Amino acid sequence: TTHASMVAQLRTLPPRQRAAIVLRYYEDLSEAQTAEVMGCSVGTVKAQVARGRALAAHALREGQVHR
């Protein structure tokens, strides 16, 4: 997956899911740090990341991501 296609995948996500993924994987924050930045619980961060990853994978499989 190229950088451009990863950015395209991120753009398909709802804002909170996108924020959680960017903070966790691009900014390399821990779940606790991400929760603090987002003003939510660690459980919410885990859920947002999991849902965002699932949506992005689904969009990629279905060809809904424009590269």
PDB file of N, CA, C and O in Angstrom:
ATOM      1  N   THR A   1       0.840  -1.179   0.000  1.00  0.00           N
ATOM      2  CA  THR A   1       0.000   0.000   0.000  1.00  0.00           C
ATOM      3  C   THR A   1       0.885   1.242   0.000  1.00  0.00           C
ATOM      4  O   THR A   1       1.768   1.365   0.815  1.00  0.00           O
ATOM      5  N   THR A   2       0.614   2.126  -0.919  1.00  0.00           N
ATOM      6  CA  THR A   2       1.404   3.341  -1.015  1.00  0.00           C
ATOM      7  C   THR A   2       0.909   4.386  -0.022  1.00  0.00           C
ATOM      8  O   THR A   2      -0.200   4.270   0.519  1.00  0.00           O
ATOM      9  N   HIS A   3       1.736   5.385   0.185  1.00  0.00           N
ATOM     10  CA  HIS A   3       1.357   6.475   1.088  1.00  0.00           C
ATOM     11  C   HIS A   3       0.068   7.139   0.604  1.00  0.00           C
ATOM     12  O   HIS A   3      -0.835   7.420   1.399  1.00  0.00           O
ATOM     13  N   ALA A   4      -0.028   7.366  -0.700  1.00  0.00           N
ATOM     14  CA  ALA A   4      -1.213   8.030  -1.253  1.00  0.00           C
ATOM     15  C   ALA A   4      -2.473   7.212  -1.017  1.00  0.00           C
ATOM     16  O   ALA A   4      -3.525   7.770  -0.678  1.00  0.00           O
ATOM     17  N   SER A   5      -2.398   5.900  -1.160  1.00  0.00           N
ATOM     18  CA  SER A   5      -3.592   5.085  -0.943  1.00  0.00           C
ATOM     19  C   SER A   5      -3.945   5.022   0.541  1.00  0.00           C
ATOM     20  O   SER A   5      -5.122   4.951   0.894  1.00  0.00           O
ATOM     21  N   MET A   6      -2.937   5.080   1.418  1.00  0.00           N
ATOM     22  CA  MET A   6      -3.229   5.098   2.852  1.00  0.00           C
ATOM     23  C   MET A   6      -3.923   6.404   3.235  1.00  0.00           C
ATOM     24  O   MET A   6      -4.869   6.394   4.021  1.00  0.00           O
ATOM     25  N   VAL A   7      -3.474   7.503   2.671  1.00  0.00           N
ATOM     26  CA  VAL A   7      -4.119   8.795   2.933  1.00  0.00           C
ATOM     27  C   VAL A   7      -5.548   8.764   2.407  1.00  0.00           C
ATOM     28  O   VAL A   7      -6.476   9.225   3.076  1.00  0.00           O
ATOM     29  N   ALA A   8      -5.748   8.177   1.238  1.00  0.00           N
ATOM     30  CA  ALA A   8      -7.093   8.064   0.672  1.00  0.00           C
ATOM     31  C   ALA A   8      -7.989   7.227   1.579  1.00  0.00           C
ATOM     32  O   ALA A   8      -9.151   7.573   1.789  1.00  0.00           O
ATOM     33  N   GLN A   9      -7.449   6.158   2.130  1.00  0.00           N
ATOM     34  CA  GLN A   9      -8.223   5.321   3.060  1.00  0.00           C
ATOM     35  C   GLN A   9      -8.608   6.127   4.298  1.00  0.00           C
ATOM     36  O   GLN A   9      -9.744   6.053   4.759  1.00  0.00           O
ATOM     37  N   LEU A  10      -7.665   6.883   4.833  1.00  0.00           N
ATOM     38  CA  LEU A  10      -7.949   7.687   6.025  1.00  0.00           C
ATOM     39  C   LEU A  10      -9.054   8.705   5.757  1.00  0.00           C
ATOM     40  O   LEU A  10      -9.885   8.961   6.622  1.00  0.00           O
ATOM     41  N   ARG A  11      -9.076   9.255   4.572  1.00  0.00           N
ATOM     42  CA  ARG A  11     -10.088  10.271   4.233  1.00  0.00           C
ATOM     43  C   ARG A  11     -11.499   9.698   4.200  1.00  0.00           C
ATOM     44  O   ARG A  11     -12.466  10.448   4.288  1.00  0.00           O
ATOM     45  N   THR A  12     -11.629   8.386   4.065  1.00  0.00           N
ATOM     46  CA  THR A  12     -12.962   7.776   4.025  1.00  0.00           C
ATOM     47  C   THR A  12     -13.550   7.601   5.421  1.00  0.00           C
ATOM     48  O   THR A  12     -14.729   7.307   5.552  1.00  0.00           O
ATOM     49  N   LEU A  13     -12.745   7.764   6.444  1.00  0.00           N
ATOM     50  CA  LEU A  13     -13.174   7.485   7.810  1.00  0.00           C
ATOM     51  C   LEU A  13     -13.858   8.680   8.465  1.00  0.00           C
ATOM     52  O   LEU A  13     -13.524   9.831   8.174  1.00  0.00           O
ATOM     53  N   PRO A  14     -14.765   8.402   9.392  1.00  0.00           N
ATOM     54  CA  PRO A  14     -15.330   9.488  10.205  1.00  0.00           C
ATOM     55  C   PRO A  14     -14.208  10.178  10.999  1.00  0.00           C
ATOM     56  O   PRO A  14     -13.191   9.550  11.315  1.00  0.00           O
ATOM     57  N   PRO A  15     -14.384  11.448  11.328  1.00  0.00           N
ATOM     58  CA  PRO A  15     -13.311  12.225  11.959  1.00  0.00           C
ATOM     59  C   PRO A  15     -12.689  11.612  13.211  1.00  0.00           C
ATOM     60  O   PRO A  15     -11.472  11.612  13.362  1.00  0.00           O
ATOM     61  N   ARG A  16     -13.496  11.069  14.128  1.00  0.00           N
ATOM     62  CA  ARG A  16     -12.917  10.520  15.369  1.00  0.00           C
ATOM     63  C   ARG A  16     -12.123   9.249  15.111  1.00  0.00           C
ATOM     64  O   ARG A  16     -11.103   9.021  15.746  1.00  0.00           O
ATOM     65  N   GLN A  17     -12.583   8.447  14.192  1.00  0.00           N
ATOM     66  CA  GLN A  17     -11.831   7.244  13.848  1.00  0.00           C
ATOM     67  C   GLN A  17     -10.514   7.620  13.180  1.00  0.00           C
ATOM     68  O   GLN A  17      -9.463   7.068  13.487  1.00  0.00           O
ATOM     69  N   ARG A  18     -10.580   8.578  12.279  1.00  0.00           N
ATOM     70  CA  ARG A  18      -9.370   9.057  11.599  1.00  0.00           C
ATOM     71  C   ARG A  18      -8.390   9.631  12.613  1.00  0.00           C
ATOM     72  O   ARG A  18      -7.193   9.330  12.575  1.00  0.00           O
ATOM     73  N   ALA A  19      -8.888  10.441  13.546  1.00  0.00           N
ATOM     74  CA  ALA A  19      -8.016  11.042  14.559  1.00  0.00           C
ATOM     75  C   ALA A  19      -7.351   9.975  15.410  1.00  0.00           C
ATOM     76  O   ALA A  19      -6.141  10.037  15.676  1.00  0.00           O
ATOM     77  N   ALA A  20      -8.117   8.981  15.837  1.00  0.00           N
ATOM     78  CA  ALA A  20      -7.557   7.920  16.676  1.00  0.00           C
ATOM     79  C   ALA A  20      -6.453   7.163  15.943  1.00  0.00           C
ATOM     80  O   ALA A  20      -5.389   6.885  16.519  1.00  0.00           O
ATOM     81  N   ILE A  21      -6.680   6.854  14.699  1.00  0.00           N
ATOM     82  CA  ILE A  21      -5.670   6.122  13.921  1.00  0.00           C
ATOM     83  C   ILE A  21      -4.426   6.970  13.686  1.00  0.00           C
ATOM     84  O   ILE A  21      -3.298   6.493  13.834  1.00  0.00           O
ATOM     85  N   VAL A  22      -4.619   8.226  13.341  1.00  0.00           N
ATOM     86  CA  VAL A  22      -3.468   9.102  13.096  1.00  0.00           C
ATOM     87  C   VAL A  22      -2.646   9.283  14.371  1.00  0.00           C
ATOM     88  O   VAL A  22      -1.416   9.186  14.350  1.00  0.00           O
ATOM     89  N   LEU A  23      -3.318   9.523  15.477  1.00  0.00           N
ATOM     90  CA  LEU A  23      -2.588   9.713  16.735  1.00  0.00           C
ATOM     91  C   LEU A  23      -1.851   8.439  17.152  1.00  0.00           C
ATOM     92  O   LEU A  23      -0.705   8.497  17.607  1.00  0.00           O
ATOM     93  N   ARG A  24      -2.495   7.293  17.014  1.00  0.00           N
ATOM     94  CA  ARG A  24      -1.880   6.021  17.433  1.00  0.00           C
ATOM     95  C   ARG A  24      -0.737   5.609  16.528  1.00  0.00           C
ATOM     96  O   ARG A  24       0.335   5.249  16.996  1.00  0.00           O
ATOM     97  N   TYR A  25      -0.948   5.645  15.212  1.00  0.00           N
ATOM     98  CA  TYR A  25       0.018   5.048  14.295  1.00  0.00           C
ATOM     99  C   TYR A  25       0.955   6.044  13.618  1.00  0.00           C
ATOM    100  O   TYR A  25       2.089   5.701  13.324  1.00  0.00           O
ATOM    101  N   TYR A  26       0.490   7.258  13.355  1.00  0.00           N
ATOM    102  CA  TYR A  26       1.356   8.234  12.697  1.00  0.00           C
ATOM    103  C   TYR A  26       2.104   9.088  13.714  1.00  0.00           C
ATOM    104  O   TYR A  26       3.251   9.442  13.505  1.00  0.00           O
ATOM    105  N   GLU A  27       1.427   9.430  14.806  1.00  0.00           N
ATOM    106  CA  GLU A  27       2.071  10.223  15.856  1.00  0.00           C
ATOM    107  C   GLU A  27       2.706   9.326  16.917  1.00  0.00           C
ATOM    108  O   GLU A  27       3.389   9.813  17.805  1.00  0.00           O
ATOM    109  N   ASP A  28       2.440   8.030  16.839  1.00  0.00           N
ATOM    110  CA  ASP A  28       3.028   7.014  17.717  1.00  0.00           C
ATOM    111  C   ASP A  28       2.718   7.264  19.192  1.00  0.00           C
ATOM    112  O   ASP A  28       3.558   7.056  20.062  1.00  0.00           O
ATOM    113  N   LEU A  29       1.488   7.712  19.466  1.00  0.00           N
ATOM    114  CA  LEU A  29       1.071   7.907  20.846  1.00  0.00           C
ATOM    115  C   LEU A  29       0.540   6.594  21.417  1.00  0.00           C
ATOM    116  O   LEU A  29       0.005   5.764  20.684  1.00  0.00           O
ATOM    117  N   SER A  30       0.658   6.431  22.707  1.00  0.00           N
ATOM    118  CA  SER A  30       0.069   5.269  23.366  1.00  0.00           C
ATOM    119  C   SER A  30      -1.449   5.427  23.376  1.00  0.00           C
ATOM    120  O   SER A  30      -1.987   6.509  23.093  1.00  0.00           O
ATOM    121  N   GLU A  31      -2.140   4.349  23.747  1.00  0.00           N
ATOM    122  CA  GLU A  31      -3.597   4.446  23.862  1.00  0.00           C
ATOM    123  C   GLU A  31      -3.984   5.484  24.912  1.00  0.00           C
ATOM    124  O   GLU A  31      -4.916   6.258  24.702  1.00  0.00           O
ATOM    125  N   ALA A  32      -3.264   5.506  26.023  1.00  0.00           N
ATOM    126  CA  ALA A  32      -3.558   6.473  27.088  1.00  0.00           C
ATOM    127  C   ALA A  32      -3.319   7.905  26.613  1.00  0.00           C
ATOM    128  O   ALA A  32      -4.123   8.807  26.892  1.00  0.00           O
ATOM    129  N   GLN A  33      -2.221   8.129  25.897  1.00  0.00           N
ATOM    130  CA  GLN A  33      -1.924   9.469  25.390  1.00  0.00           C
ATOM    131  C   GLN A  33      -2.971   9.897  24.364  1.00  0.00           C
ATOM    132  O   GLN A  33      -3.415  11.041  24.352  1.00  0.00           O
ATOM    133  N   THR A  34      -3.362   8.966  23.500  1.00  0.00           N
ATOM    134  CA  THR A  34      -4.381   9.257  22.488  1.00  0.00           C
ATOM    135  C   THR A  34      -5.693   9.616  23.159  1.00  0.00           C
ATOM    136  O   THR A  34      -6.364  10.583  22.775  1.00  0.00           O
ATOM    137  N   ALA A  35      -6.057   8.857  24.193  1.00  0.00           N
ATOM    138  CA  ALA A  35      -7.291   9.138  24.939  1.00  0.00           C
ATOM    139  C   ALA A  35      -7.246  10.529  25.558  1.00  0.00           C
ATOM    140  O   ALA A  35      -8.243  11.268  25.517  1.00  0.00           O
ATOM    141  N   GLU A  36      -6.109  10.896  26.105  1.00  0.00           N
ATOM    142  CA  GLU A  36      -5.976  12.220  26.709  1.00  0.00           C
ATOM    143  C   GLU A  36      -6.145  13.317  25.661  1.00  0.00           C
ATOM    144  O   GLU A  36      -6.876  14.286  25.870  1.00  0.00           O
ATOM    145  N   VAL A  37      -5.493  13.172  24.521  1.00  0.00           N
ATOM    146  CA  VAL A  37      -5.591  14.172  23.453  1.00  0.00           C
ATOM    147  C   VAL A  37      -7.021  14.277  22.934  1.00  0.00           C
ATOM    148  O   VAL A  37      -7.531  15.374  22.696  1.00  0.00           O
ATOM    149  N   MET A  38      -7.689  13.123  22.797  1.00  0.00           N
ATOM    150  CA  MET A  38      -9.044  13.108  22.252  1.00  0.00           C
ATOM    151  C   MET A  38     -10.112  13.421  23.301  1.00  0.00           C
ATOM    152  O   MET A  38     -11.274  13.640  22.948  1.00  0.00           O
ATOM    153  N   GLY A  39      -9.724  13.423  24.580  1.00  0.00           N
ATOM    154  CA  GLY A  39     -10.686  13.693  25.640  1.00  0.00           C
ATOM    155  C   GLY A  39     -11.691  12.569  25.833  1.00  0.00           C
ATOM    156  O   GLY A  39     -12.882  12.820  26.035  1.00  0.00           O
ATOM    157  N   CYS A  40     -11.202  11.340  25.755  1.00  0.00           N
ATOM    158  CA  CYS A  40     -12.080  10.185  25.911  1.00  0.00           C
ATOM    159  C   CYS A  40     -11.353   9.087  26.677  1.00  0.00           C
ATOM    160  O   CYS A  40     -10.210   9.271  27.089  1.00  0.00           O
ATOM    161  N   SER A  41     -11.998   7.956  26.853  1.00  0.00           N
ATOM    162  CA  SER A  41     -11.386   6.846  27.575  1.00  0.00           C
ATOM    163  C   SER A  41     -10.502   6.000  26.649  1.00  0.00           C
ATOM    164  O   SER A  41     -10.622   6.069  25.418  1.00  0.00           O
ATOM    165  N   VAL A  42      -9.645   5.201  27.258  1.00  0.00           N
ATOM    166  CA  VAL A  42      -8.796   4.281  26.493  1.00  0.00           C
ATOM    167  C   VAL A  42      -9.676   3.299  25.722  1.00  0.00           C
ATOM    168  O   VAL A  42      -9.385   2.957  24.574  1.00  0.00           O
ATOM    169  N   GLY A  43     -10.758   2.852  26.337  1.00  0.00           N
ATOM    170  CA  GLY A  43     -11.679   1.936  25.660  1.00  0.00           C
ATOM    171  C   GLY A  43     -12.260   2.539  24.395  1.00  0.00           C
ATOM    172  O   GLY A  43     -12.422   1.849  23.381  1.00  0.00           O
ATOM    173  N   THR A  44     -12.576   3.829  24.448  1.00  0.00           N
ATOM    174  CA  THR A  44     -13.091   4.517  23.264  1.00  0.00           C
ATOM    175  C   THR A  44     -12.025   4.583  22.182  1.00  0.00           C
ATOM    176  O   THR A  44     -12.323   4.375  20.997  1.00  0.00           O
ATOM    177  N   VAL A  45     -10.791   4.852  22.562  1.00  0.00           N
ATOM    178  CA  VAL A  45      -9.691   4.872  21.583  1.00  0.00           C
ATOM    179  C   VAL A  45      -9.574   3.504  20.914  1.00  0.00           C
ATOM    180  O   VAL A  45      -9.499   3.403  19.687  1.00  0.00           O
ATOM    181  N   LYS A  46      -9.581   2.453  21.714  1.00  0.00           N
ATOM    182  CA  LYS A  46      -9.471   1.098  21.153  1.00  0.00           C
ATOM    183  C   LYS A  46     -10.605   0.815  20.173  1.00  0.00           C
ATOM    184  O   LYS A  46     -10.389   0.271  19.095  1.00  0.00           O
ATOM    185  N   ALA A  47     -11.819   1.201  20.557  1.00  0.00           N
ATOM    186  CA  ALA A  47     -12.978   0.966  19.699  1.00  0.00           C
ATOM    187  C   ALA A  47     -12.889   1.784  18.410  1.00  0.00           C
ATOM    188  O   ALA A  47     -13.159   1.265  17.319  1.00  0.00           O
ATOM    189  N   GLN A  48     -12.500   3.061  18.521  1.00  0.00           N
ATOM    190  CA  GLN A  48     -12.401   3.915  17.335  1.00  0.00           C
ATOM    191  C   GLN A  48     -11.336   3.407  16.366  1.00  0.00           C
ATOM    192  O   GLN A  48     -11.543   3.408  15.156  1.00  0.00           O
ATOM    193  N   VAL A  49     -10.207   2.970  16.909  1.00  0.00           N
ATOM    194  CA  VAL A  49      -9.134   2.426  16.058  1.00  0.00           C
ATOM    195  C   VAL A  49      -9.614   1.150  15.373  1.00  0.00           C
ATOM    196  O   VAL A  49      -9.438   0.982  14.161  1.00  0.00           O
ATOM    197  N   ALA A  50     -10.234   0.260  16.120  1.00  0.00           N
ATOM    198  CA  ALA A  50     -10.703  -1.004  15.542  1.00  0.00           C
ATOM    199  C   ALA A  50     -11.747  -0.760  14.456  1.00  0.00           C
ATOM    200  O   ALA A  50     -11.676  -1.351  13.370  1.00  0.00           O
ATOM    201  N   ARG A  51     -12.697   0.118  14.728  1.00  0.00           N
ATOM    202  CA  ARG A  51     -13.732   0.418  13.726  1.00  0.00           C
ATOM    203  C   ARG A  51     -13.143   1.097  12.505  1.00  0.00           C
ATOM    204  O   ARG A  51     -13.520   0.796  11.372  1.00  0.00           O
ATOM    205  N   GLY A  52     -12.227   2.026  12.735  1.00  0.00           N
ATOM    206  CA  GLY A  52     -11.594   2.726  11.619  1.00  0.00           C
ATOM    207  C   GLY A  52     -10.795   1.791  10.736  1.00  0.00           C
ATOM    208  O   GLY A  52     -10.860   1.876   9.506  1.00  0.00           O
ATOM    209  N   ARG A  53     -10.046   0.896  11.361  1.00  0.00           N
ATOM    210  CA  ARG A  53      -9.266  -0.070  10.586  1.00  0.00           C
ATOM    211  C   ARG A  53     -10.185  -0.989   9.788  1.00  0.00           C
ATOM    212  O   ARG A  53      -9.922  -1.293   8.625  1.00  0.00           O
ATOM    213  N   ALA A  54     -11.281  -1.413  10.397  1.00  0.00           N
ATOM    214  CA  ALA A  54     -12.226  -2.293   9.705  1.00  0.00           C
ATOM    215  C   ALA A  54     -12.883  -1.572   8.523  1.00  0.00           C
ATOM    216  O   ALA A  54     -13.005  -2.140   7.433  1.00  0.00           O
ATOM    217  N   LEU A  55     -13.292  -0.329   8.728  1.00  0.00           N
ATOM    218  CA  LEU A  55     -13.899   0.442   7.636  1.00  0.00           C
ATOM    219  C   LEU A  55     -12.919   0.679   6.496  1.00  0.00           C
ATOM    220  O   LEU A  55     -13.278   0.558   5.326  1.00  0.00           O
ATOM    221  N   ALA A  56     -11.694   1.020   6.830  1.00  0.00           N
ATOM    222  CA  ALA A  56     -10.684   1.262   5.797  1.00  0.00           C
ATOM    223  C   ALA A  56     -10.401  -0.017   5.010  1.00  0.00           C
ATOM    224  O   ALA A  56     -10.286   0.014   3.779  1.00  0.00           O
ATOM    225  N   ALA A  57     -10.312  -1.138   5.702  1.00  0.00           N
ATOM    226  CA  ALA A  57     -10.071  -2.414   5.024  1.00  0.00           C
ATOM    227  C   ALA A  57     -11.240  -2.770   4.114  1.00  0.00           C
ATOM    228  O   ALA A  57     -11.052  -3.217   2.986  1.00  0.00           O
ATOM    229  N   HIS A  58     -12.456  -2.547   4.603  1.00  0.00           N
ATOM    230  CA  HIS A  58     -13.644  -2.824   3.800  1.00  0.00           C
ATOM    231  C   HIS A  58     -13.665  -1.942   2.551  1.00  0.00           C
ATOM    232  O   HIS A  58     -13.941  -2.418   1.448  1.00  0.00           O
ATOM    233  N   ALA A  59     -13.381  -0.660   2.732  1.00  0.00           N
ATOM    234  CA  ALA A  59     -13.367   0.266   1.596  1.00  0.00           C
ATOM    235  C   ALA A  59     -12.329  -0.160   0.565  1.00  0.00           C
ATOM    236  O   ALA A  59     -12.580  -0.107  -0.640  1.00  0.00           O
ATOM    237  N   LEU A  60     -11.191  -0.614   1.025  1.00  0.00           N
ATOM    238  CA  LEU A  60     -10.140  -1.051   0.109  1.00  0.00           C
ATOM    239  C   LEU A  60     -10.584  -2.300  -0.650  1.00  0.00           C
ATOM    240  O   LEU A  60     -10.416  -2.394  -1.865  1.00  0.00           O
ATOM    241  N   ARG A  61     -11.170  -3.263   0.065  1.00  0.00           N
ATOM    242  CA  ARG A  61     -11.650  -4.493  -0.580  1.00  0.00           C
ATOM    243  C   ARG A  61     -12.732  -4.206  -1.604  1.00  0.00           C
ATOM    244  O   ARG A  61     -12.800  -4.846  -2.651  1.00  0.00           O
ATOM    245  N   GLU A  62     -13.594  -3.266  -1.299  1.00  0.00           N
ATOM    246  CA  GLU A  62     -14.718  -2.947  -2.182  1.00  0.00           C
ATOM    247  C   GLU A  62     -14.342  -1.962  -3.290  1.00  0.00           C
ATOM    248  O   GLU A  62     -15.190  -1.603  -4.089  1.00  0.00           O
ATOM    249  N   GLY A  63     -13.110  -1.516  -3.280  1.00  0.00           N
ATOM    250  CA  GLY A  63     -12.666  -0.578  -4.306  1.00  0.00           C
ATOM    251  C   GLY A  63     -13.237   0.813  -4.150  1.00  0.00           C
ATOM    252  O   GLY A  63     -13.341   1.565  -5.099  1.00  0.00           O
ATOM    253  N   GLN A  64     -13.599   1.164  -2.913  1.00  0.00           N
ATOM    254  CA  GLN A  64     -14.210   2.478  -2.660  1.00  0.00           C
ATOM    255  C   GLN A  64     -13.170   3.557  -2.348  1.00  0.00           C
ATOM    256  O   GLN A  64     -13.537   4.689  -2.126  1.00  0.00           O
ATOM    257  N   VAL A  65     -11.912   3.197  -2.366  1.00  0.00           N
ATOM    258  CA  VAL A  65     -10.862   4.168  -2.092  1.00  0.00           C
ATOM    259  C   VAL A  65     -10.290   4.633  -3.415  1.00  0.00           C
ATOM    260  O   VAL A  65      -9.862   3.820  -4.238  1.00  0.00           O
ATOM    261  N   HIS A  66     -10.303   5.923  -3.629  1.00  0.00           N
ATOM    262  CA  HIS A  66      -9.749   6.498  -4.852  1.00  0.00           C
ATOM    263  C   HIS A  66      -8.288   6.832  -4.618  1.00  0.00           C
ATOM    264  O   HIS A  66      -7.956   7.579  -3.715  1.00  0.00           O
ATOM    265  N   ARG A  67      -7.425   6.269  -5.423  1.00  0.00           N
ATOM    266  CA  ARG A  67      -5.998   6.473  -5.255  1.00  0.00           C
ATOM    267  C   ARG A  67      -5.485   7.631  -6.040  1.00  0.00           C
ATOM    268  O   ARG A  67      -5.951   8.066  -6.983  1.00  0.00           O
TER     269      ARG A  67
END
